[in-house]
mmCIF file with all atom_site columns, C-alpha atoms in Angstrom:
data_model
loop_
_atom_site.group_PDB
_atom_site.id
_atom_site.type_symbol
_atom_site.label_atom_id
_atom_site.label_alt_id
_atom_site.label_comp_id
_atom_site.label_asym_id
_atom_site.label_entity_id
_atom_site.label_seq_id
_atom_site.pdbx_PDB_ins_code
_atom_site.Cartn_x
_atom_site.Cartn_y
_atom_site.Cartn_z
_atom_site.occupancy
_atom_site.B_iso_or_equiv
_atom_site.pdbx_formal_charge
_atom_site.auth_seq_id
_atom_site.auth_comp_id
_atom_site.auth_asym_id
_atom_site.auth_atom_id
_atom_site.pdbx_PDB_model_num
ATOM 1   C CA . TYR A 1 1   ? 6.704   6.000   -32.218 1.00 0.00 ? 1   TYR A CA 1
ATOM 2   C CA . GLY A 1 2   ? 6.379   8.205   -35.220 1.00 0.00 ? 2   GLY A CA 1
ATOM 3   C CA . TYR A 1 3   ? 4.375   6.113   -37.496 1.00 0.00 ? 3   TYR A CA 1
ATOM 4   C CA . PRO A 1 4   ? 0.672   5.810   -37.956 1.00 0.00 ? 4   PRO A CA 1
ATOM 5   C CA . ALA A 1 5   ? -1.671  4.065   -34.904 1.00 0.00 ? 5   ALA A CA 1
ATOM 6   C CA . GLU A 1 6   ? -2.518  1.264   -37.855 1.00 0.00 ? 6   GLU A CA 1
ATOM 7   C CA . VAL A 1 7   ? 1.222   0.160   -37.652 1.00 0.00 ? 7   VAL A CA 1
ATOM 8   C CA . MET A 1 8   ? 1.134   0.137   -33.756 1.00 0.00 ? 8   MET A CA 1
ATOM 9   C CA . GLU A 1 9   ? -2.159  -2.175  -34.446 1.00 0.00 ? 9   GLU A CA 1
ATOM 10  C CA . LEU A 1 10  ? -0.584  -4.250  -36.905 1.00 0.00 ? 10  LEU A CA 1
ATOM 11  C CA . TYR A 1 11  ? 2.350   -4.620  -34.022 1.00 0.00 ? 11  TYR A CA 1
ATOM 12  C CA . ILE A 1 12  ? -0.377  -5.783  -31.507 1.00 0.00 ? 12  ILE A CA 1
ATOM 13  C CA . GLN A 1 13  ? -1.892  -8.349  -33.493 1.00 0.00 ? 13  GLN A CA 1
ATOM 14  C CA . ASN A 1 14  ? 1.062   -9.942  -34.415 1.00 0.00 ? 14  ASN A CA 1
ATOM 15  C CA . LYS A 1 15  ? 1.695   -10.820 -30.955 1.00 0.00 ? 15  LYS A CA 1
ATOM 16  C CA . PHE A 1 16  ? 4.026   -7.856  -29.839 1.00 0.00 ? 16  PHE A CA 1
ATOM 17  C CA . ASP A 1 17  ? 4.800   -8.303  -26.170 1.00 0.00 ? 17  ASP A CA 1
ATOM 18  C CA . LEU A 1 18  ? 2.659   -5.538  -24.538 1.00 0.00 ? 18  LEU A CA 1
ATOM 19  C CA . LYS A 1 19  ? 3.957   -6.626  -21.381 1.00 0.00 ? 19  LYS A CA 1
ATOM 20  C CA . TRP A 1 20  ? 7.503   -5.428  -21.973 1.00 0.00 ? 20  TRP A CA 1
ATOM 21  C CA . LEU A 1 21  ? 9.293   -3.151  -19.498 1.00 0.00 ? 21  LEU A CA 1
ATOM 22  C CA . HIS A 1 22  ? 12.379  -1.468  -19.947 1.00 0.00 ? 22  HIS A CA 1
ATOM 23  C CA . PRO A 1 23  ? 15.275  -3.127  -18.315 1.00 0.00 ? 23  PRO A CA 1
ATOM 24  C CA . ASP A 1 24  ? 16.574  -0.113  -17.030 1.00 0.00 ? 24  ASP A CA 1
ATOM 25  C CA . SER A 1 25  ? 13.804  2.244   -16.234 1.00 0.00 ? 25  SER A CA 1
ATOM 26  C CA . GLY A 1 26  ? 10.949  0.020   -15.863 1.00 0.00 ? 26  GLY A CA 1
ATOM 27  C CA . ASP A 1 27  ? 8.862   1.794   -18.037 1.00 0.00 ? 27  ASP A CA 1
ATOM 28  C CA . CYS A 1 28  ? 5.952   0.380   -20.093 1.00 0.00 ? 28  CYS A CA 1
ATOM 29  C CA . LEU A 1 29  ? 5.419   1.250   -23.716 1.00 0.00 ? 29  LEU A CA 1
ATOM 30  C CA . LEU A 1 30  ? 2.450   3.720   -22.398 1.00 0.00 ? 30  LEU A CA 1
ATOM 31  C CA . HIS A 1 31  ? 5.110   5.518   -20.481 1.00 0.00 ? 31  HIS A CA 1
ATOM 32  C CA . THR A 1 32  ? 7.397   5.876   -23.257 1.00 0.00 ? 32  THR A CA 1
ATOM 33  C CA . LEU A 1 33  ? 4.506   7.001   -25.761 1.00 0.00 ? 33  LEU A CA 1
ATOM 34  C CA . VAL A 1 34  ? 3.413   9.470   -23.139 1.00 0.00 ? 34  VAL A CA 1
ATOM 35  C CA . HIS A 1 35  ? 6.523   11.055  -22.648 1.00 0.00 ? 35  HIS A CA 1
ATOM 36  C CA . LEU A 1 36  ? 6.854   12.099  -26.314 1.00 0.00 ? 36  LEU A CA 1
ATOM 37  C CA . PHE A 1 37  ? 3.763   13.810  -25.967 1.00 0.00 ? 37  PHE A CA 1
ATOM 38  C CA . TYR A 1 38  ? 5.014   17.460  -25.906 1.00 0.00 ? 38  TYR A CA 1
ATOM 39  C CA . ASP A 1 39  ? 6.974   16.619  -28.980 1.00 0.00 ? 39  ASP A CA 1
ATOM 40  C CA . ASP A 1 40  ? 4.004   14.821  -31.050 1.00 0.00 ? 40  ASP A CA 1
ATOM 41  C CA . ARG A 1 41  ? 1.040   16.781  -29.865 1.00 0.00 ? 41  ARG A CA 1
ATOM 42  C CA . LYS A 1 42  ? 0.418   17.959  -33.001 1.00 0.00 ? 42  LYS A CA 1
ATOM 43  C CA . ASP A 1 43  ? 0.090   14.555  -34.653 1.00 0.00 ? 43  ASP A CA 1
ATOM 44  C CA . ASP A 1 44  ? -3.378  13.372  -35.225 1.00 0.00 ? 44  ASP A CA 1
ATOM 45  C CA . ASN A 1 45  ? -2.302  9.941   -34.959 1.00 0.00 ? 45  ASN A CA 1
ATOM 46  C CA . PHE A 1 46  ? -0.583  10.297  -31.074 1.00 0.00 ? 46  PHE A CA 1
ATOM 47  C CA . ILE A 1 47  ? -4.496  10.325  -29.106 1.00 0.00 ? 47  ILE A CA 1
ATOM 48  C CA . LYS A 1 48  ? -5.183  7.260   -31.546 1.00 0.00 ? 48  LYS A CA 1
ATOM 49  C CA . LYS A 1 49  ? -2.056  5.186   -30.433 1.00 0.00 ? 49  LYS A CA 1
ATOM 50  C CA . VAL A 1 50  ? -2.237  6.496   -26.951 1.00 0.00 ? 50  VAL A CA 1
ATOM 51  C CA . GLU A 1 51  ? -6.159  5.016   -27.116 1.00 0.00 ? 51  GLU A CA 1
ATOM 52  C CA . LEU A 1 52  ? -5.392  1.742   -28.609 1.00 0.00 ? 52  LEU A CA 1
ATOM 53  C CA . LEU A 1 53  ? -2.538  1.057   -25.702 1.00 0.00 ? 53  LEU A CA 1
ATOM 54  C CA . LEU A 1 54  ? -4.946  2.102   -23.162 1.00 0.00 ? 54  LEU A CA 1
ATOM 55  C CA . THR A 1 55  ? -7.637  -0.476  -24.455 1.00 0.00 ? 55  THR A CA 1
ATOM 56  C CA . LYS A 1 56  ? -4.967  -3.178  -25.400 1.00 0.00 ? 56  LYS A CA 1
ATOM 57  C CA . MET A 1 57  ? -2.931  -3.434  -22.268 1.00 0.00 ? 57  MET A CA 1
ATOM 58  C CA . ALA A 1 58  ? -5.565  -1.992  -19.926 1.00 0.00 ? 58  ALA A CA 1
ATOM 59  C CA . ASP A 1 59  ? -3.743  -4.199  -17.007 1.00 0.00 ? 59  ASP A CA 1
ATOM 60  C CA . LYS A 1 60  ? -0.503  -2.325  -17.374 1.00 0.00 ? 60  LYS A CA 1
ATOM 61  C CA . ILE A 1 61  ? -1.752  1.120   -17.623 1.00 0.00 ? 61  ILE A CA 1
ATOM 62  C CA . ASN A 1 62  ? -0.702  1.915   -13.784 1.00 0.00 ? 62  ASN A CA 1
ATOM 63  C CA . THR A 1 63  ? 2.487   0.420   -14.143 1.00 0.00 ? 63  THR A CA 1
ATOM 64  C CA . VAL A 1 64  ? 5.190   2.264   -11.625 1.00 0.00 ? 64  VAL A CA 1
ATOM 65  C CA . ASN A 1 65  ? 8.461   2.446   -13.087 1.00 0.00 ? 65  ASN A CA 1
ATOM 66  C CA . LYS A 1 66  ? 12.029  2.390   -11.320 1.00 0.00 ? 66  LYS A CA 1
ATOM 67  C CA . LYS A 1 67  ? 11.910  6.123   -10.797 1.00 0.00 ? 67  LYS A CA 1
ATOM 68  C CA . GLY A 1 68  ? 8.285   5.635   -8.809  1.00 0.00 ? 68  GLY A CA 1
ATOM 69  C CA . LEU A 1 69  ? 5.952   7.048   -11.554 1.00 0.00 ? 69  LEU A CA 1
ATOM 70  C CA . THR A 1 70  ? 2.868   5.915   -13.434 1.00 0.00 ? 70  THR A CA 1
ATOM 71  C CA . PRO A 1 71  ? 2.364   7.201   -16.735 1.00 0.00 ? 71  PRO A CA 1
ATOM 72  C CA . LEU A 1 72  ? -0.252  9.608   -15.546 1.00 0.00 ? 72  LEU A CA 1
ATOM 73  C CA . ASP A 1 73  ? 2.522   10.588  -13.339 1.00 0.00 ? 73  ASP A CA 1
ATOM 74  C CA . VAL A 1 74  ? 4.915   11.098  -16.706 1.00 0.00 ? 74  VAL A CA 1
ATOM 75  C CA . VAL A 1 75  ? 2.425   13.453  -18.263 1.00 0.00 ? 75  VAL A CA 1
ATOM 76  C CA . GLN A 1 76  ? 1.941   15.781  -15.103 1.00 0.00 ? 76  GLN A CA 1
ATOM 77  C CA . LYS A 1 77  ? 5.260   16.088  -14.735 1.00 0.00 ? 77  LYS A CA 1
ATOM 78  C CA . ASP A 1 78  ? 6.132   16.572  -18.433 1.00 0.00 ? 78  ASP A CA 1
ATOM 79  C CA . TYR A 1 79  ? 3.179   19.141  -18.558 1.00 0.00 ? 79  TYR A CA 1
ATOM 80  C CA . ASN A 1 80  ? 4.943   21.221  -15.073 1.00 0.00 ? 80  ASN A CA 1
ATOM 81  C CA . LYS A 1 81  ? 8.558   21.012  -16.719 1.00 0.00 ? 81  LYS A CA 1
ATOM 82  C CA . GLN A 1 82  ? 6.857   22.485  -20.208 1.00 0.00 ? 82  GLN A CA 1
ATOM 83  C CA . LEU A 1 83  ? 4.893   25.089  -18.257 1.00 0.00 ? 83  LEU A CA 1
ATOM 84  C CA . GLU A 1 84  ? 7.803   26.413  -16.145 1.00 0.00 ? 84  GLU A CA 1
ATOM 85  C CA . ASN A 1 85  ? 10.195  26.409  -19.389 1.00 0.00 ? 85  ASN A CA 1
ATOM 86  C CA . ILE A 1 86  ? 7.300   28.923  -20.799 1.00 0.00 ? 86  ILE A CA 1
ATOM 87  C CA . MET A 1 87  ? 6.774   30.806  -17.758 1.00 0.00 ? 87  MET A CA 1
ATOM 88  C CA . THR A 1 88  ? 10.963  31.251  -16.980 1.00 0.00 ? 88  THR A CA 1
ATOM 89  C CA . ASN A 1 89  ? 11.277  32.539  -20.685 1.00 0.00 ? 89  ASN A CA 1
ATOM 90  C CA . PHE A 1 90  ? 12.984  35.984  -20.291 1.00 0.00 ? 90  PHE A CA 1
ATOM 91  C CA . TYR A 1 91  ? 12.586  36.831  -24.037 1.00 0.00 ? 91  TYR A CA 1
ATOM 92  C CA . THR A 1 92  ? 8.865   36.095  -23.921 1.00 0.00 ? 92  THR A CA 1
ATOM 93  C CA . SER A 1 93  ? 6.123   39.016  -22.992 1.00 0.00 ? 93  SER A CA 1
ATOM 94  C CA . GLU A 1 94  ? 3.646   38.213  -20.240 1.00 0.00 ? 94  GLU A CA 1
ATOM 95  C CA . ALA A 1 95  ? 0.591   38.484  -22.723 1.00 0.00 ? 95  ALA A CA 1
ATOM 96  C CA . GLU A 1 96  ? 2.549   35.541  -24.709 1.00 0.00 ? 96  GLU A CA 1
ATOM 97  C CA . LYS A 1 97  ? 3.542   33.638  -21.703 1.00 0.00 ? 97  LYS A CA 1
ATOM 98  C CA . THR A 1 98  ? -0.236  33.613  -20.757 1.00 0.00 ? 98  THR A CA 1
ATOM 99  C CA . LYS A 1 99  ? -1.271  32.620  -24.277 1.00 0.00 ? 99  LYS A CA 1
ATOM 100 C CA . ASN A 1 100 ? 1.465   29.806  -24.756 1.00 0.00 ? 100 ASN A CA 1
ATOM 101 C CA . SER A 1 101 ? 0.655   28.687  -20.916 1.00 0.00 ? 101 SER A CA 1
ATOM 102 C CA . GLU A 1 102 ? -2.857  28.229  -21.887 1.00 0.00 ? 102 GLU A CA 1
ATOM 103 C CA . ALA A 1 103 ? -2.459  26.634  -25.314 1.00 0.00 ? 103 ALA A CA 1
ATOM 104 C CA . LEU A 1 104 ? -0.308  24.042  -23.134 1.00 0.00 ? 104 LEU A CA 1
ATOM 105 C CA . THR A 1 105 ? -2.649  23.285  -20.210 1.00 0.00 ? 105 THR A CA 1
ATOM 106 C CA . SER A 1 106 ? -5.405  22.878  -22.862 1.00 0.00 ? 106 SER A CA 1
ATOM 107 C CA . GLU A 1 107 ? -3.443  20.027  -24.874 1.00 0.00 ? 107 GLU A CA 1
ATOM 108 C CA . PHE A 1 108 ? -2.407  18.626  -21.939 1.00 0.00 ? 108 PHE A CA 1
ATOM 109 C CA . GLU A 1 109 ? -5.477  18.610  -20.333 1.00 0.00 ? 109 GLU A CA 1
ATOM 110 C CA . SER A 1 110 ? -6.952  16.436  -23.170 1.00 0.00 ? 110 SER A CA 1
ATOM 111 C CA . LEU A 1 111 ? -4.201  13.892  -22.402 1.00 0.00 ? 111 LEU A CA 1
ATOM 112 C CA . ILE A 1 112 ? -4.773  13.888  -18.784 1.00 0.00 ? 112 ILE A CA 1
ATOM 113 C CA . SER A 1 113 ? -8.756  13.450  -19.178 1.00 0.00 ? 113 SER A CA 1
ATOM 114 C CA . LEU A 1 114 ? -8.301  10.599  -21.697 1.00 0.00 ? 114 LEU A CA 1
ATOM 115 C CA . LEU A 1 115 ? -5.465  8.472   -19.011 1.00 0.00 ? 115 LEU A CA 1
ATOM 116 C CA . LYS A 1 116 ? -8.137  9.521   -16.115 1.00 0.00 ? 116 LYS A CA 1
ATOM 117 C CA . GLU A 1 117 ? -11.006 7.941   -18.169 1.00 0.00 ? 117 GLU A CA 1
ATOM 118 C CA . HIS A 1 118 ? -9.312  4.724   -18.739 1.00 0.00 ? 118 HIS A CA 1
ATOM 119 C CA . GLY A 1 119 ? -8.403  4.529   -14.979 1.00 0.00 ? 119 GLY A CA 1
ATOM 120 C CA . CYS A 1 120 ? -4.879  5.984   -14.845 1.00 0.00 ? 120 CYS A CA 1
ATOM 121 C CA . LEU A 1 121 ? -4.124  6.811   -11.587 1.00 0.00 ? 121 LEU A CA 1
ATOM 122 C CA . THR A 1 122 ? -0.667  8.739   -10.168 1.00 0.00 ? 122 THR A CA 1
ATOM 123 C CA . ALA A 1 123 ? 1.390   6.432   -8.065  1.00 0.00 ? 123 ALA A CA 1
ATOM 124 C CA . GLU A 1 124 ? 0.229   8.569   -4.728  1.00 0.00 ? 124 GLU A CA 1
ATOM 125 C CA . GLU A 1 125 ? -3.538  7.672   -5.762  1.00 0.00 ? 125 GLU A CA 1
ATOM 126 C CA . ILE A 1 126 ? -2.166  3.957   -5.929  1.00 0.00 ? 126 ILE A CA 1
ATOM 127 C CA . ALA A 1 127 ? -0.647  4.023   -2.846  1.00 0.00 ? 127 ALA A CA 1
ATOM 128 C CA . TYR A 1 128 ? -3.720  5.830   -1.148  1.00 0.00 ? 128 TYR A CA 1
ATOM 129 C CA . ASN A 1 129 ? -5.848  3.348   -2.794  1.00 0.00 ? 129 ASN A CA 1
ATOM 130 C CA . THR A 1 130 ? -4.002  0.459   -0.705  1.00 0.00 ? 130 THR A CA 1
ATOM 131 C CA . THR A 1 131 ? -4.593  2.039   2.591   1.00 0.00 ? 131 THR A CA 1
ATOM 132 C CA . TRP A 1 132 ? -7.498  1.341   5.103   1.00 0.00 ? 132 TRP A CA 1
ATOM 133 C CA . ALA A 1 133 ? -8.591  4.718   4.317   1.00 0.00 ? 133 ALA A CA 1
ATOM 134 C CA . GLY A 1 134 ? -8.710  4.711   0.841   1.00 0.00 ? 134 GLY A CA 1
ATOM 135 C CA . GLN A 1 135 ? -10.508 1.458   0.878   1.00 0.00 ? 135 GLN A CA 1
ATOM 136 C CA . PHE A 1 136 ? -13.306 2.870   2.995   1.00 0.00 ? 136 PHE A CA 1
ATOM 137 C CA . GLN A 1 137 ? -13.580 5.637   0.947   1.00 0.00 ? 137 GLN A CA 1
ATOM 138 C CA . LYS A 1 138 ? -13.783 3.314   -2.424  1.00 0.00 ? 138 LYS A CA 1
ATOM 139 C CA . LYS A 1 139 ? -16.407 1.174   -0.317  1.00 0.00 ? 139 LYS A CA 1
ATOM 140 C CA . LEU A 1 140 ? -18.170 4.340   0.631   1.00 0.00 ? 140 LEU A CA 1
ATOM 141 C CA . SER A 1 141 ? -18.292 5.656   -2.932  1.00 0.00 ? 141 SER A CA 1
ATOM 142 C CA . GLU A 1 142 ? -19.976 2.233   -4.282  1.00 0.00 ? 142 GLU A CA 1
ATOM 143 C CA . PHE A 1 143 ? -22.518 1.973   -1.328  1.00 0.00 ? 143 PHE A CA 1
ATOM 144 C CA . TYR A 1 144 ? -23.693 5.758   -2.590  1.00 0.00 ? 144 TYR A CA 1
ATOM 145 C CA . LYS A 1 145 ? -23.825 4.553   -6.181  1.00 0.00 ? 145 LYS A CA 1
ATOM 146 C CA . ILE A 1 146 ? -26.456 1.716   -4.490  1.00 0.00 ? 146 ILE A CA 1
ATOM 147 C CA . VAL A 1 147 ? -28.395 3.785   -2.946  1.00 0.00 ? 147 VAL A CA 1
ATOM 148 C CA . GLN A 1 148 ? -28.208 6.569   -5.340  1.00 0.00 ? 148 GLN A CA 1
ATOM 149 C CA . ILE A 1 149 ? -27.881 9.125   -2.544  1.00 0.00 ? 149 ILE A CA 1
#
Protein backbone atom coordinates (compact mmCIF):
# COMPACT_ATOMS: atom_id res chain seq x y z
CA TYR A 1 0.00 0.00 0.00
CA GLY A 2 3.03 2.30 -0.06
CA TYR A 3 2.54 3.10 -3.74
CA PRO A 4 0.74 6.07 -5.35
CA ALA A 5 -3.04 6.11 -5.80
CA GLU A 6 -2.50 5.98 -9.57
CA VAL A 7 -0.94 2.53 -9.26
CA MET A 8 -3.95 1.33 -7.27
CA GLU A 9 -6.20 2.76 -10.00
CA LEU A 10 -4.21 0.83 -12.60
CA TYR A 11 -4.70 -2.43 -10.66
CA ILE A 12 -8.43 -1.75 -10.42
CA GLN A 13 -8.70 -0.97 -14.13
CA ASN A 14 -7.02 -4.29 -14.87
CA LYS A 15 -9.76 -6.19 -13.07
CA PHE A 16 -8.15 -6.54 -9.64
CA ASP A 17 -10.66 -8.41 -7.48
CA LEU A 18 -12.18 -5.75 -5.23
CA LYS A 19 -14.42 -8.35 -3.59
CA TRP A 20 -11.39 -10.21 -2.22
CA LEU A 21 -11.48 -11.05 1.48
CA HIS A 22 -8.48 -12.19 3.48
CA PRO A 23 -9.05 -15.91 4.12
CA ASP A 24 -7.96 -15.78 7.77
CA SER A 25 -9.27 -12.40 8.99
CA GLY A 26 -12.16 -11.78 6.61
CA ASP A 27 -10.76 -8.27 6.00
CA CYS A 28 -11.62 -6.56 2.74
CA LEU A 29 -9.14 -4.21 1.05
CA LEU A 30 -10.60 -1.21 2.86
CA HIS A 31 -10.07 -2.86 6.28
CA THR A 32 -6.43 -3.41 5.38
CA LEU A 33 -5.86 0.08 4.03
CA VAL A 34 -7.47 2.00 6.90
CA HIS A 35 -5.57 -0.11 9.42
CA LEU A 36 -2.40 1.44 7.99
CA PHE A 37 -3.63 4.99 8.57
CA TYR A 38 -1.62 5.77 11.70
CA ASP A 39 1.68 4.89 10.00
CA ASP A 40 0.76 6.45 6.65
CA ARG A 41 -1.30 9.46 7.80
CA LYS A 42 1.33 11.94 6.58
CA ASP A 43 1.28 10.42 3.08
CA ASP A 44 -0.67 12.72 0.74
CA ASN A 45 -1.70 9.72 -1.34
CA PHE A 46 -3.33 7.92 1.57
CA ILE A 47 -6.68 9.74 1.49
CA LYS A 48 -6.73 9.46 -2.32
CA LYS A 49 -6.38 5.68 -1.99
CA VAL A 50 -9.15 5.52 0.60
CA GLU A 51 -11.42 7.63 -1.63
CA LEU A 52 -10.64 5.39 -4.58
CA LEU A 53 -11.61 2.26 -2.68
CA LEU A 54 -14.72 3.92 -1.27
CA THR A 55 -15.95 4.75 -4.77
CA LYS A 56 -14.83 1.59 -6.55
CA MET A 57 -16.05 -0.90 -3.93
CA ALA A 58 -19.07 0.90 -2.52
CA ASP A 59 -20.91 -2.41 -2.03
CA LYS A 60 -18.15 -3.73 0.28
CA ILE A 61 -17.46 -0.70 2.50
CA ASN A 62 -19.46 -2.15 5.39
CA THR A 63 -17.96 -5.63 5.27
CA VAL A 64 -17.80 -7.15 8.75
CA ASN A 65 -14.61 -9.17 9.28
CA LYS A 66 -14.20 -12.29 11.44
CA LYS A 67 -13.58 -10.12 14.52
CA GLY A 68 -16.95 -8.44 13.96
CA LEU A 69 -15.42 -5.14 12.78
CA THR A 70 -16.20 -2.95 9.79
CA PRO A 71 -13.50 -0.67 8.32
CA LEU A 72 -14.96 2.21 10.37
CA ASP A 73 -14.68 0.09 13.52
CA VAL A 74 -11.02 -0.61 12.66
CA VAL A 75 -10.26 3.11 12.37
CA GLN A 76 -11.99 3.90 15.65
CA LYS A 77 -10.24 1.03 17.43
CA ASP A 78 -6.84 2.12 16.07
CA TYR A 79 -7.55 5.71 17.15
CA ASN A 80 -8.40 4.60 20.69
CA LYS A 81 -5.22 2.50 20.85
CA GLN A 82 -2.99 5.35 19.67
CA LEU A 83 -4.69 7.83 21.99
CA GLU A 84 -4.13 5.48 24.92
CA ASN A 85 -0.45 5.21 23.96
CA ILE A 86 -0.13 8.99 24.02
CA MET A 87 -1.93 9.44 27.32
CA THR A 88 -0.07 6.67 29.15
CA ASN A 89 3.42 7.74 28.09
CA PHE A 90 5.16 8.49 31.39
CA TYR A 91 7.99 10.37 29.66
CA THR A 92 5.75 13.04 28.11
CA SER A 93 4.53 16.19 29.83
CA GLU A 94 0.81 16.88 30.19
CA ALA A 95 1.08 19.77 27.74
CA GLU A 96 2.77 17.54 25.17
CA LYS A 97 0.14 14.82 25.71
CA THR A 98 -2.60 17.36 25.09
CA LYS A 99 -0.91 18.68 21.95
CA ASN A 100 -0.28 15.17 20.59
CA SER A 101 -3.77 13.93 21.40
CA GLU A 102 -5.36 16.95 19.70
CA ALA A 103 -3.28 16.40 16.57
CA LEU A 104 -4.10 12.69 16.54
CA THR A 105 -7.80 13.39 17.03
CA SER A 106 -7.84 15.87 14.16
CA GLU A 107 -6.12 13.41 11.81
CA PHE A 108 -8.38 10.50 12.69
CA GLU A 109 -11.53 12.65 12.60
CA SER A 110 -10.79 13.57 8.99
CA LEU A 111 -10.63 9.89 8.01
CA ILE A 112 -13.69 8.97 10.08
CA SER A 113 -15.66 11.83 8.47
CA LEU A 114 -14.63 10.69 5.01
CA LEU A 115 -15.73 7.12 5.72
CA LYS A 116 -19.07 8.26 7.14
CA GLU A 117 -19.67 10.59 4.17
CA HIS A 118 -19.45 7.52 1.94
CA GLY A 119 -21.87 5.52 4.07
CA CYS A 120 -19.51 3.53 6.27
CA LEU A 121 -21.09 2.26 9.45
CA THR A 122 -19.91 0.48 12.56
CA ALA A 123 -20.97 -3.12 13.09
CA GLU A 124 -23.17 -1.89 15.94
CA GLU A 125 -24.93 0.58 13.60
CA ILE A 126 -25.45 -2.17 11.02
CA ALA A 127 -26.97 -4.43 13.66
CA TYR A 128 -29.25 -1.63 14.91
CA ASN A 129 -30.37 -0.77 11.38
CA THR A 130 -31.68 -4.33 10.97
CA THR A 131 -33.91 -4.10 14.07
CA TRP A 132 -37.49 -2.87 13.89
CA ALA A 133 -36.50 0.26 15.86
CA GLY A 134 -33.73 1.03 13.39
CA GLN A 135 -36.04 0.49 10.43
CA PHE A 136 -38.68 2.72 12.04
CA GLN A 137 -36.15 5.48 12.68
CA LYS A 138 -34.95 5.28 9.07
CA LYS A 139 -38.50 5.54 7.71
CA LEU A 140 -39.25 8.44 10.05
CA SER A 141 -36.13 10.28 8.84
CA GLU A 142 -37.19 9.71 5.23
CA PHE A 143 -40.66 11.04 6.03
CA TYR A 144 -39.23 14.18 7.66
CA LYS A 145 -37.09 14.81 4.58
CA ILE A 146 -40.17 14.59 2.37
CA VAL A 147 -42.33 16.90 4.45
CA GLN A 148 -39.33 19.05 5.44
CA ILE A 149 -40.25 19.42 9.08
